[in-house]
mmCIF file of C-alpha atoms in Angstrom:
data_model
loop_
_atom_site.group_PDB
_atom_site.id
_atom_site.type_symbol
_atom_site.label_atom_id
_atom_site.label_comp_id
_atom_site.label_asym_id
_atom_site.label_seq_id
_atom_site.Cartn_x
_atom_site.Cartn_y
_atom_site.Cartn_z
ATOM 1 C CA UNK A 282 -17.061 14.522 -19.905
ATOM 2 C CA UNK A 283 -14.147 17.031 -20.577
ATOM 3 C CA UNK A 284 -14.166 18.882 -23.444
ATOM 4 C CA UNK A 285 -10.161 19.565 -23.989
ATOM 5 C CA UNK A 286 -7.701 17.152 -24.860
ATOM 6 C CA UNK A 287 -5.046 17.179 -22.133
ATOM 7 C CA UNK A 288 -8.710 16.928 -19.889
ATOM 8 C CA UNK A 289 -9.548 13.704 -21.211
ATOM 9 C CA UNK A 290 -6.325 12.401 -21.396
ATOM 10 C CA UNK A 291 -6.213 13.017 -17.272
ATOM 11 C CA UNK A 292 -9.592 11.209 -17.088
ATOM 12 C CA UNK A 293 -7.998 8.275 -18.718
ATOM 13 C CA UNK A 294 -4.533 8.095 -17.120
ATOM 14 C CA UNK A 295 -6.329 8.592 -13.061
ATOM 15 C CA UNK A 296 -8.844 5.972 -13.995
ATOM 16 C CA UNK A 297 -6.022 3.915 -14.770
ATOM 17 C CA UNK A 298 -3.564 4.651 -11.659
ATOM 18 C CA UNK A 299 -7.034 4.568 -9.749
ATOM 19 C CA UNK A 300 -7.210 0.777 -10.681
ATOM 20 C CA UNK A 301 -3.360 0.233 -10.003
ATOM 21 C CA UNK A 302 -3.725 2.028 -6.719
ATOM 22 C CA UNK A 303 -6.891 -0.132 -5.900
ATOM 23 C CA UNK A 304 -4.983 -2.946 -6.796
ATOM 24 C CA UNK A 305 -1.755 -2.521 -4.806
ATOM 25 C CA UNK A 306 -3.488 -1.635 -1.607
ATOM 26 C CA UNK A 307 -5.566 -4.220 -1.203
ATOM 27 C CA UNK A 308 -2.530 -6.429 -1.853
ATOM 28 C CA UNK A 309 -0.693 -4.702 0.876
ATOM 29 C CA UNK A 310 -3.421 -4.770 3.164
ATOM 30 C CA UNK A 311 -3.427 -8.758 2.767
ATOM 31 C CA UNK A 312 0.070 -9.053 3.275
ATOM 32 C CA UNK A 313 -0.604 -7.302 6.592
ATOM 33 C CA UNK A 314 -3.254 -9.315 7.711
ATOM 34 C CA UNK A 315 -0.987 -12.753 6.809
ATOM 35 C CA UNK A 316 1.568 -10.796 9.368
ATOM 36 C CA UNK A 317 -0.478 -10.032 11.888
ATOM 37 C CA UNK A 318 -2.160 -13.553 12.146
ATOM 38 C CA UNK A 319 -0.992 -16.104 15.141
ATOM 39 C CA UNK A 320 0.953 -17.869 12.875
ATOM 40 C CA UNK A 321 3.176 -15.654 11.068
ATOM 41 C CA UNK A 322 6.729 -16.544 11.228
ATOM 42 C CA UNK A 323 9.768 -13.672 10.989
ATOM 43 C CA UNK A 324 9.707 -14.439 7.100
ATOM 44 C CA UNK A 325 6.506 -12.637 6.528
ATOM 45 C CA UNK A 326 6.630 -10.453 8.710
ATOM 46 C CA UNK A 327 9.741 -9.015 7.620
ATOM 47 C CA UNK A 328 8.439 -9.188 4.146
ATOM 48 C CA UNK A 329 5.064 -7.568 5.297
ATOM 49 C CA UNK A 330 7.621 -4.710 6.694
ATOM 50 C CA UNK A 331 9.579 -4.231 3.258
ATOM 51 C CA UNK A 332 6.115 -4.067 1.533
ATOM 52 C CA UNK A 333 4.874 -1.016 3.476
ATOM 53 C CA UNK A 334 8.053 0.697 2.932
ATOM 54 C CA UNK A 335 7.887 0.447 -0.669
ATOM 55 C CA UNK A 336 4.562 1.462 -0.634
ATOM 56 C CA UNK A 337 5.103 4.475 1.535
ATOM 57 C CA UNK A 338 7.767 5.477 -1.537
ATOM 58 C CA UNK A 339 5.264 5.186 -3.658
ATOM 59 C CA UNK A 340 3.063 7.463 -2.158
ATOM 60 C CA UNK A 341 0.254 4.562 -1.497
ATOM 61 C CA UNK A 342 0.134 5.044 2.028
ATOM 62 C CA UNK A 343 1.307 8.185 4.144
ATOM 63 C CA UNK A 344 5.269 7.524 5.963
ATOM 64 C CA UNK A 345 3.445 7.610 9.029
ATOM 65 C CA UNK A 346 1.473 5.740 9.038
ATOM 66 C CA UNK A 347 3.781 3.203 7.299
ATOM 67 C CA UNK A 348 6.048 4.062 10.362
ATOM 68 C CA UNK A 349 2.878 2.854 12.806
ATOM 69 C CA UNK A 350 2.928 -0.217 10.984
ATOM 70 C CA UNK A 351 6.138 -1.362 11.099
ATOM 71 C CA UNK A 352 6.124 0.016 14.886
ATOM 72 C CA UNK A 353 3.134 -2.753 15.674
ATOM 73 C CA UNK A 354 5.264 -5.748 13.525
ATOM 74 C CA UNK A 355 8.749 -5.303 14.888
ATOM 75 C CA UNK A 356 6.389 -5.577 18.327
ATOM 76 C CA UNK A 357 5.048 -8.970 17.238
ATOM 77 C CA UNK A 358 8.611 -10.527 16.304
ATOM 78 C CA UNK A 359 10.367 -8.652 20.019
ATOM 79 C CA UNK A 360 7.039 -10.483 21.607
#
């Protein structure tokens, strides 16, 4: 455990934007799975698509990788 105060105060606030991080990508990665199913209509997939954008804002995901993503939906609706 950290002996200085800003130290433990950065032990506290990661631990908490580790569980928001946690949080938000296992969201997104359901989301994507609902997309990518059989059954997913142009809705959801266009909401799965303005999901990953945010989220590559955010800095939860890399923008390439959020750019492969939405590369392999916009497939699914064209197909």
């Amino acid at each position: 455990m950290p002996n200085i105060k800003s130290a433990k105060k950065r032990v506290l606030v990661s631990k908490a934007a580790n569980v928001r991080n946690r949080a938000k990508r296992s969201e997104l990665k359901t989301l994507l799975k609902k997309a990518n199913a059989e059954t997913a209509d142009g809705a959801t997939i266009m909401s799965a698509i303005e999901k990953v954008d945010r989220a590559a804002t955010k800095g939860l995901i890399h923008k390439n990788k959020a750019a492969r993503i939405k590369s392999r939906l916009a497939k699914k609706t064209t197909a």
